[in-house]
Amino acid sequence: MGASEKVDRRKFIKTTTMAAVAAPIVTPMVGFSEVGAPSVPSKKRYALVGTGTRGSNAWAKPIVDRYGEYIELVALCDINKGRLSYAKGHIGTKAPTYHSSDFDKMVKETKPDTIVIGTTDCFHGKYIVRAMELGCDVLCEKPLVTDEVQGQHIVDTEIRTGKKITTTFNARFGNEAERIKKILLSGELGKVLSAEFQEYLDIDHGASYYRRWHGKNKFSGSLLVHKASHHFDKMNWWLDSEPETVNAFGKLAFYGKNNAFRGKNCRSCSFRSKCDFFWDIHKYEDKGFYLSGEKEDGYLRDGCVWDNEIDAYDSMTVEVKYANDVLLSYSLNSYMPYEGQLIAFNCEKGRLEIRSYHRQPWEVPNAAEVRITKNFGKTRTFGIQSGEGVHGGADHKLREKLFLPDQTDELNQIADSRSGLLSSLIGIAAARSIETQQQVRINDLIKFPVSWGR
């Protein structure tokens, strides 16, 4: 995008957010019969492609169990027949199932309004584009894409078809994320000048990415795309701005080749008795999703964290310059002895600092501790409790916002395709910067037409 193509940020958000939210949010059409009685609300029709744990547990099962008054789950689609069969029983639906090769047939026969996409990351772009071409709106897990070519296809297709995408950024709905947004909107600390975001993944959660397909860049685009897109999106949302330039460093310092021994997977490993990272899949609550399909595609959920094919960085730092001149310093390390985040905003009138805790080896009174310090003034601190449920209740709040009628969005938490792409593009640009040892401009990756989303 050249200087003549720049879009006014606030005007863009006002127009595009409402357009993007309108498609996936279920607003029942209540009319009146000839005698004046309200008619039965029409249900929106949803189909799921990618019936793994995320797609099934976060979307399909809640639709069936909780939102049946407003939504009908009309089909399930997956590349693995064993997993597809298991997921159907787990979800508790009678909806027909389709192999991924029959995606077009599924859409033609079941006529969904919206396709929910929960596949392996590298296939998101493929299904987003085809769903829109077949006349469907899209509800997609992050990251929206794993490379810029997919992103450009999405932009071009959304313009051509007029269909809409919602990126399901549940992290915007955490209690601490919402509180940060409100503090920044209040203007108490004035304009944000720079920001910091440090992510600590512990040797349980962090290692889990390297047991799975996420540890291979060809599937995930690296953790800078798969995992960090959550963090980049929150920062874009908190700052109400868009990234312009990215510079990054990264390395695979701990997992993969960085060990003296390795096996195929934990169950079959001859080193299991001496490996601190041995993981017993039979104790995993959702093991059925994986064991049911192993024989068909050979995917092992308990893969070795020392696999030589692992190439996703486990140590990374990223610098981002935003359109509003805010400078972000970001880091992610995935082999820490404890887990959490340290987030800070350095502002004209002081500093906002948030330390969040997850699965700490010591007892903490709150999920997050907030410190607000005024220049030439006092410091005040307070705690924030995590909500109930998966991801601190964030998943539930996101679903409620999307699926229940008459919902408002005062904090602009429902994310459209532009938000989804920009968060992915920071990670894509960071990986490119690591590879080339050069700064990368976001606008050199994708061309965003001025008319897009208006």
Coordinates of C-alpha atoms in Angstrom, one line a residue:
M1 CA 0.0 0.0 0.0
G2 CA 1.5 3.3 -1.0
A3 CA 1.1 6.7 0.7
S4 CA -1.9 7.5 -1.6
E5 CA -3.6 4.2 -0.6
K6 CA -3.5 4.6 3.2
V7 CA -6.8 4.1 5.0
D8 CA -8.1 6.3 7.8
R9 CA -7.9 3.8 10.7
R10 CA -10.9 4.9 12.7
K11 CA -13.1 5.3 9.6
F12 CA -12.0 1.8 8.4
I13 CA -12.8 0.1 11.8
K14 CA -16.2 1.8 11.9
T15 CA -17.2 0.4 8.5
T16 CA -15.4 -2.9 8.3
T17 CA -16.1 -4.2 11.8
M18 CA -19.8 -3.8 11.5
A19 CA -19.7 -5.6 8.1
A20 CA -17.6 -8.4 9.3
V21 CA -19.6 -8.9 12.5
A22 CA -22.9 -9.0 10.7
A23 CA -22.3 -12.2 8.8
P24 CA -21.3 -14.7 11.4
I25 CA -23.3 -13.3 14.4
V26 CA -26.6 -15.1 14.6
T27 CA -29.5 -12.6 14.8
P28 CA -32.7 -14.5 14.5
M29 CA -35.2 -13.1 12.0
V30 CA -38.4 -12.6 14.0
G31 CA -41.3 -11.6 11.8
F32 CA -45.1 -11.6 12.4
S33 CA -47.8 -14.0 11.1
E34 CA -51.1 -12.8 9.6
V35 CA -52.6 -12.8 13.1
G36 CA -49.8 -10.8 14.6
A37 CA -47.9 -13.5 16.5
P38 CA -44.1 -13.6 16.3
S39 CA -42.8 -16.2 13.8
V40 CA -40.3 -18.9 14.7
P41 CA -36.7 -17.5 14.5
S42 CA -34.7 -18.8 11.5
K43 CA -31.7 -20.9 12.4
K44 CA -28.3 -20.3 10.8
R45 CA -26.7 -23.3 9.3
Y46 CA -23.1 -24.1 10.2
A47 CA -20.7 -26.8 9.0
L48 CA -17.3 -27.7 10.6
V49 CA -14.2 -28.6 8.6
G50 CA -11.4 -30.0 10.8
T51 CA -12.9 -32.2 13.6
G52 CA -9.9 -32.2 15.9
T53 CA -10.1 -31.1 19.6
R54 CA -10.3 -27.4 18.9
G55 CA -12.9 -27.5 16.2
S56 CA -15.0 -30.1 18.0
N57 CA -14.8 -28.9 21.6
A58 CA -14.7 -25.1 21.0
W59 CA -17.3 -25.0 18.2
A60 CA -19.3 -28.0 17.2
K61 CA -20.1 -29.5 20.6
P62 CA -21.2 -26.2 22.1
I63 CA -23.4 -25.5 19.1
V64 CA -25.1 -28.8 19.6
D65 CA -25.3 -28.6 23.4
R66 CA -26.1 -24.9 24.0
Y67 CA -27.0 -22.9 20.9
G68 CA -29.4 -25.2 19.1
E69 CA -32.2 -22.6 19.4
Y70 CA -30.2 -20.3 17.0
I71 CA -27.8 -22.6 15.1
E72 CA -28.0 -25.9 13.3
L73 CA -24.9 -28.0 12.8
V74 CA -25.5 -29.4 9.4
A75 CA -22.3 -31.2 8.5
L76 CA -18.8 -32.4 9.6
C77 CA -15.8 -32.6 7.4
D78 CA -12.3 -34.0 7.9
I79 CA -9.5 -35.7 6.0
N80 CA -9.3 -38.5 8.5
K81 CA -12.3 -40.9 8.5
G82 CA -11.4 -42.4 11.9
R83 CA -11.2 -39.0 13.6
L84 CA -14.4 -37.9 11.8
S85 CA -16.3 -40.9 13.2
Y86 CA -15.0 -40.4 16.7
A87 CA -15.8 -36.6 16.6
K88 CA -19.4 -37.2 15.5
G89 CA -20.0 -39.4 18.6
H90 CA -18.1 -37.0 20.9
I91 CA -20.1 -34.0 19.6
G92 CA -23.4 -35.9 19.8
T93 CA -24.8 -34.9 16.4
K94 CA -26.6 -36.7 13.7
A95 CA -25.2 -34.4 11.1
P96 CA -23.8 -36.1 8.0
T97 CA -20.0 -36.5 7.6
Y98 CA -17.9 -35.8 4.6
H99 CA -14.3 -36.5 3.6
S100 CA -12.3 -33.4 2.9
S101 CA -12.1 -34.3 -0.8
D102 CA -15.9 -33.9 -0.8
F103 CA -15.9 -30.4 0.6
D104 CA -17.7 -29.0 -2.4
K105 CA -20.3 -31.8 -2.3
M106 CA -20.9 -31.1 1.4
V107 CA -21.6 -27.4 0.8
K108 CA -23.9 -28.2 -2.2
E109 CA -25.9 -30.9 -0.2
T110 CA -26.2 -29.3 3.2
K111 CA -26.2 -25.6 2.2
P112 CA -24.4 -24.1 5.3
D113 CA -24.5 -20.3 5.8
T114 CA -21.2 -20.4 7.6
I115 CA -18.2 -22.7 7.5
V116 CA -16.2 -23.1 10.7
I117 CA -12.5 -23.9 10.0
G118 CA -10.5 -25.8 12.6
T119 CA -8.0 -27.6 10.3
T120 CA -4.2 -27.7 10.5
D121 CA -3.1 -24.1 10.1
C122 CA -1.5 -24.4 6.7
F123 CA -4.9 -25.4 5.2
H124 CA -6.9 -22.5 6.6
G125 CA -6.4 -20.3 3.5
K126 CA -7.5 -23.1 1.2
Y127 CA -10.8 -23.6 2.9
I128 CA -11.5 -20.0 3.5
V129 CA -11.2 -19.2 -0.1
R130 CA -13.3 -22.1 -1.3
A131 CA -16.0 -21.5 1.3
M132 CA -16.4 -18.0 0.1
E133 CA -16.4 -19.0 -3.6
L134 CA -19.2 -21.5 -2.8
G135 CA -21.3 -18.7 -1.1
C136 CA -20.5 -19.2 2.6
D137 CA -19.3 -16.9 5.3
V138 CA -16.4 -18.1 7.4
L139 CA -15.6 -18.5 11.1
C140 CA -11.9 -19.4 11.3
E141 CA -9.5 -20.2 14.0
K142 CA -6.2 -18.3 14.3
P143 CA -3.9 -18.0 12.5
L144 CA -5.9 -17.0 9.4
V145 CA -2.9 -17.8 7.1
T146 CA 0.6 -19.2 7.4
D147 CA 2.1 -17.3 4.4
E148 CA 1.4 -14.1 2.5
V149 CA 0.3 -15.9 -0.7
Q150 CA -2.7 -17.4 1.1
G151 CA -3.4 -13.9 2.5
Q152 CA -3.6 -12.3 -0.8
H153 CA -5.9 -15.0 -2.1
I154 CA -8.2 -14.3 0.8
V155 CA -8.3 -10.5 0.2
D156 CA -9.0 -11.0 -3.5
T157 CA -11.7 -13.6 -2.9
E158 CA -13.5 -11.6 -0.2
I159 CA -13.7 -8.6 -2.5
R160 CA -14.8 -10.7 -5.4
T161 CA -17.5 -12.7 -3.5
G162 CA -18.7 -10.2 -0.9
K163 CA -18.6 -12.9 1.7
K164 CA -17.2 -12.2 5.2
I165 CA -14.7 -13.8 7.6
T166 CA -14.6 -13.7 11.4
T167 CA -11.3 -14.6 13.0
T168 CA -11.9 -16.3 16.4
F169 CA -9.5 -14.4 18.6
N170 CA -10.7 -15.7 22.0
A171 CA -7.7 -14.0 23.7
R172 CA -9.5 -10.6 23.3
F173 CA -12.1 -12.0 25.7
G174 CA -9.9 -12.8 28.7
N175 CA -10.6 -10.8 31.8
E176 CA -7.2 -9.2 31.8
A177 CA -7.3 -8.4 28.1
E178 CA -10.6 -6.6 28.5
R179 CA -9.4 -4.7 31.5
I180 CA -6.3 -3.5 29.7
K181 CA -8.4 -2.3 26.8
K182 CA -10.6 -0.3 29.1
I183 CA -7.7 1.3 30.9
L184 CA -6.1 2.4 27.7
L185 CA -9.4 3.7 26.3
S186 CA -9.9 5.7 29.5
G187 CA -7.0 8.0 28.7
E188 CA -5.7 7.9 32.2
L189 CA -2.1 7.4 31.1
G190 CA -2.3 9.4 27.9
K191 CA -0.9 8.4 24.6
V192 CA 1.0 5.0 24.4
L193 CA 4.6 5.6 23.3
S194 CA 6.0 2.0 23.4
A195 CA 4.9 -1.4 24.5
E196 CA 6.4 -4.7 25.8
F197 CA 5.1 -8.2 25.6
Q198 CA 7.0 -11.2 27.1
E199 CA 5.5 -14.7 26.7
Y200 CA 6.7 -17.6 28.9
L201 CA 5.6 -21.1 27.9
D202 CA 6.6 -23.7 30.5
I203 CA 8.1 -27.1 29.8
D204 CA 4.6 -28.7 29.8
H205 CA 2.6 -26.4 27.6
G206 CA 5.6 -25.3 25.6
A207 CA 6.8 -28.8 24.9
S208 CA 3.3 -29.8 23.7
Y209 CA 3.8 -27.8 20.6
Y210 CA 6.8 -29.8 19.6
R211 CA 5.1 -33.1 20.1
R212 CA 2.5 -32.1 17.5
W213 CA 2.5 -30.7 14.0
H214 CA 3.0 -27.2 15.4
G215 CA 6.7 -27.8 15.7
K216 CA 7.2 -28.0 12.0
N217 CA 7.0 -24.8 10.0
K218 CA 5.4 -26.3 6.9
F219 CA 2.3 -26.9 9.0
S220 CA 2.2 -24.0 11.5
G221 CA 4.3 -21.3 9.9
S222 CA 6.3 -21.4 13.2
L223 CA 5.1 -20.4 16.7
L224 CA 5.5 -16.8 15.6
V225 CA 2.4 -17.4 13.4
H226 CA 0.5 -20.1 15.2
K227 CA 1.0 -19.1 18.9
A228 CA 2.1 -15.5 18.7
S229 CA -0.7 -14.4 16.4
H230 CA -2.8 -14.3 19.6
H231 CA -0.4 -11.9 21.2
F232 CA 0.1 -9.7 18.1
D233 CA -3.6 -9.4 17.6
K234 CA -4.2 -8.3 21.2
M235 CA -1.5 -5.7 20.8
N236 CA -3.0 -4.5 17.5
W237 CA -6.3 -4.3 19.2
W238 CA -5.1 -2.6 22.4
L239 CA -3.1 0.0 20.4
D240 CA -5.9 0.5 17.9
S241 CA -3.2 0.6 15.2
E242 CA -1.7 -1.5 12.4
P243 CA 1.9 -2.8 12.1
E244 CA 4.2 -1.4 9.5
T245 CA 7.7 -2.7 9.9
V246 CA 9.0 -5.9 11.6
N247 CA 12.5 -7.0 12.6
A248 CA 13.2 -10.3 14.4
F249 CA 15.7 -12.8 15.7
G250 CA 15.0 -16.4 16.4
K251 CA 16.6 -19.8 16.9
L252 CA 15.8 -23.4 17.8
A253 CA 17.8 -23.5 21.0
F254 CA 16.2 -26.2 23.2
Y255 CA 14.0 -28.7 21.3
G256 CA 14.5 -30.8 18.1
K257 CA 18.1 -31.6 17.4
N258 CA 19.3 -30.1 20.8
N259 CA 19.4 -33.5 22.6
A260 CA 21.6 -36.6 22.7
F261 CA 18.8 -39.1 22.1
R262 CA 15.4 -39.2 20.4
G263 CA 12.6 -41.7 19.5
K264 CA 9.7 -41.9 17.1
N265 CA 7.1 -41.1 19.8
C266 CA 6.7 -41.5 23.6
R267 CA 4.8 -44.8 23.6
S268 CA 7.5 -46.6 21.6
C269 CA 10.6 -44.8 22.9
S270 CA 13.4 -46.8 24.4
F271 CA 14.5 -43.7 26.3
R272 CA 11.2 -43.1 28.1
S273 CA 12.6 -44.1 31.5
K274 CA 15.2 -41.3 31.4
C275 CA 13.5 -38.7 29.4
D276 CA 12.0 -35.8 31.4
F277 CA 9.6 -35.1 28.6
F278 CA 8.0 -38.5 28.4
W279 CA 4.2 -37.9 28.0
D280 CA 1.6 -40.6 28.4
I281 CA -1.1 -40.1 25.8
H282 CA -3.4 -42.6 27.6
K283 CA -3.8 -40.1 30.4
Y284 CA -4.9 -37.4 28.0
E285 CA -8.6 -36.6 28.1
D286 CA -9.0 -36.1 24.4
K287 CA -6.8 -39.1 23.3
G288 CA -9.7 -40.5 21.3
F289 CA -9.4 -37.8 18.6
Y290 CA -5.9 -39.0 17.9
L291 CA -5.9 -42.7 18.6
S292 CA -9.0 -43.2 16.4
G293 CA -7.2 -41.9 13.3
E294 CA -3.6 -43.0 13.8
K295 CA -3.7 -46.0 11.5
E296 CA -5.2 -44.0 8.7
D297 CA -2.7 -41.1 8.4
G298 CA 0.2 -42.0 10.8
Y299 CA -0.1 -38.8 12.8
L300 CA 1.3 -39.3 16.3
R301 CA 0.0 -37.0 19.0
D302 CA 2.8 -38.0 21.4
G303 CA 5.6 -37.3 18.9
C304 CA 9.2 -36.8 20.2
V305 CA 10.1 -33.3 21.2
W306 CA 13.7 -34.1 20.0
D307 CA 12.6 -35.0 16.5
N308 CA 15.2 -33.8 14.0
E309 CA 12.5 -32.5 11.7
I310 CA 11.4 -29.9 14.2
D311 CA 12.3 -26.5 12.9
A312 CA 10.0 -24.1 14.7
Y313 CA 11.9 -21.6 16.7
D314 CA 11.7 -21.9 20.5
S315 CA 13.5 -18.7 21.3
M316 CA 12.4 -15.5 19.5
T317 CA 12.4 -11.7 19.8
V318 CA 10.5 -9.4 17.6
E319 CA 10.4 -5.6 17.1
V320 CA 7.3 -4.0 15.5
K321 CA 6.8 -0.4 14.5
Y322 CA 3.2 0.7 14.3
A323 CA 1.4 3.2 12.1
N324 CA 0.8 5.4 15.2
D325 CA 4.6 5.3 15.9
V326 CA 4.3 3.0 18.9
L327 CA 7.3 0.6 19.2
L328 CA 6.7 -2.9 20.4
S329 CA 9.3 -5.2 21.9
Y330 CA 8.1 -8.9 21.9
S331 CA 9.7 -12.1 23.0
L332 CA 8.6 -15.8 23.3
N333 CA 10.5 -18.6 25.0
S334 CA 8.8 -22.0 25.1
Y335 CA 11.0 -24.0 27.6
M336 CA 10.5 -22.0 30.8
P337 CA 10.2 -23.5 34.4
Y338 CA 6.9 -21.5 34.8
E339 CA 4.3 -19.9 32.5
G340 CA 2.8 -16.5 32.1
Q341 CA 3.1 -13.1 30.5
L342 CA 4.6 -9.7 31.3
I343 CA 2.9 -6.9 29.3
A344 CA 3.6 -3.2 29.7
F345 CA 2.6 0.1 28.1
N346 CA 4.9 3.1 28.4
C347 CA 2.7 6.2 28.1
E348 CA 2.9 10.0 28.3
K349 CA 1.6 10.1 31.8
G350 CA 3.0 6.8 33.2
R351 CA 3.3 3.1 32.9
L352 CA 0.7 0.2 32.8
E353 CA 2.2 -3.2 33.7
I354 CA 0.4 -6.5 33.8
R355 CA 1.9 -9.8 35.1
S356 CA -0.2 -12.8 34.4
Y357 CA 0.3 -16.2 35.9
H358 CA -0.6 -19.6 34.5
R359 CA 0.4 -23.0 36.1
Q360 CA 3.0 -21.4 38.3
P361 CA 5.1 -23.7 40.6
W362 CA 4.1 -21.4 43.5
E363 CA 0.8 -20.2 44.8
V364 CA -0.5 -16.8 43.4
P365 CA -3.5 -14.9 44.6
N366 CA -4.7 -13.7 41.2
A367 CA -4.5 -14.7 37.6
A368 CA -3.0 -11.3 36.8
E369 CA -1.5 -8.4 38.8
V370 CA -1.8 -4.9 37.5
R371 CA 0.4 -2.0 38.4
I372 CA -0.4 1.6 37.3
T373 CA 2.3 4.1 38.0
K374 CA 1.9 7.8 37.2
N375 CA 4.8 10.0 36.3
F376 CA 5.7 12.1 39.4
G377 CA 2.9 10.3 41.2
K378 CA 1.9 7.2 43.1
T379 CA 1.5 3.5 42.2
R380 CA -1.6 1.6 42.5
T381 CA -1.9 -2.2 42.2
F382 CA -4.8 -4.6 41.9
G383 CA -5.5 -8.2 40.9
I384 CA -7.7 -9.7 38.2
Q385 CA -9.2 -13.1 38.7
S386 CA -9.5 -15.5 35.7
G387 CA -12.9 -16.4 34.5
E388 CA -14.4 -19.9 34.7
G389 CA -14.0 -22.4 31.9
V390 CA -11.5 -23.0 29.0
H391 CA -9.0 -20.2 28.5
G392 CA -10.3 -18.4 31.6
G393 CA -13.8 -18.2 30.2
A394 CA -12.7 -16.5 27.0
D395 CA -14.0 -19.2 24.7
H396 CA -17.5 -19.0 26.3
K397 CA -17.6 -15.2 26.1
L398 CA -16.6 -15.3 22.4
R399 CA -19.3 -17.8 21.5
E400 CA -21.9 -15.9 23.4
K401 CA -21.0 -12.8 21.5
L402 CA -21.2 -14.6 18.1
F403 CA -24.2 -16.8 18.6
L404 CA -26.7 -15.1 20.9
P405 CA -29.0 -12.5 19.4
D406 CA -28.9 -8.8 20.1
Q407 CA -25.2 -8.7 21.1
T408 CA -23.3 -5.4 21.2
D409 CA -19.5 -5.0 20.7
E410 CA -18.4 -1.9 22.5
L411 CA -14.8 -3.0 22.8
N412 CA -14.5 -4.1 19.1
Q413 CA -13.7 -7.7 20.2
I414 CA -15.1 -9.4 17.1
A415 CA -12.2 -9.6 14.6
D416 CA -12.7 -9.5 10.9
S417 CA -10.4 -10.8 8.1
R418 CA -8.2 -7.7 8.2
S419 CA -7.4 -8.2 11.9
G420 CA -6.8 -11.9 11.3
L421 CA -4.4 -11.2 8.4
L422 CA -2.5 -8.5 10.2
S423 CA -1.8 -10.7 13.2
S424 CA -0.6 -13.5 11.0
L425 CA 1.5 -11.1 8.9
I426 CA 3.5 -9.9 11.8
G427 CA 4.5 -13.5 12.5
I428 CA 5.1 -14.2 8.8
A429 CA 7.2 -11.0 8.5
A430 CA 9.1 -12.0 11.7
A431 CA 10.0 -15.4 10.3
R432 CA 11.1 -13.8 7.0
S433 CA 13.2 -11.3 9.0
I434 CA 14.9 -14.1 10.8
E435 CA 15.7 -15.9 7.6
T436 CA 16.9 -12.9 5.7
Q437 CA 18.4 -10.8 8.5
Q438 CA 16.5 -7.9 7.1
Q439 CA 13.6 -5.7 8.2
V440 CA 10.3 -6.6 6.6
R441 CA 7.5 -4.2 5.7
I442 CA 4.0 -5.5 6.1
N443 CA 2.8 -3.7 2.9
D444 CA 5.5 -5.5 0.9
L445 CA 3.8 -8.8 1.7
I446 CA 0.1 -8.1 0.8
K447 CA -1.6 -5.4 -1.2
F448 CA -4.7 -4.2 0.7
P449 CA -7.0 -2.4 -1.8
V450 CA -8.4 0.9 -0.4
S451 CA -11.9 -0.4 -1.1
W452 CA -11.5 -3.7 0.8
G453 CA -14.2 -4.1 3.4
R454 CA -15.9 -0.8 2.8

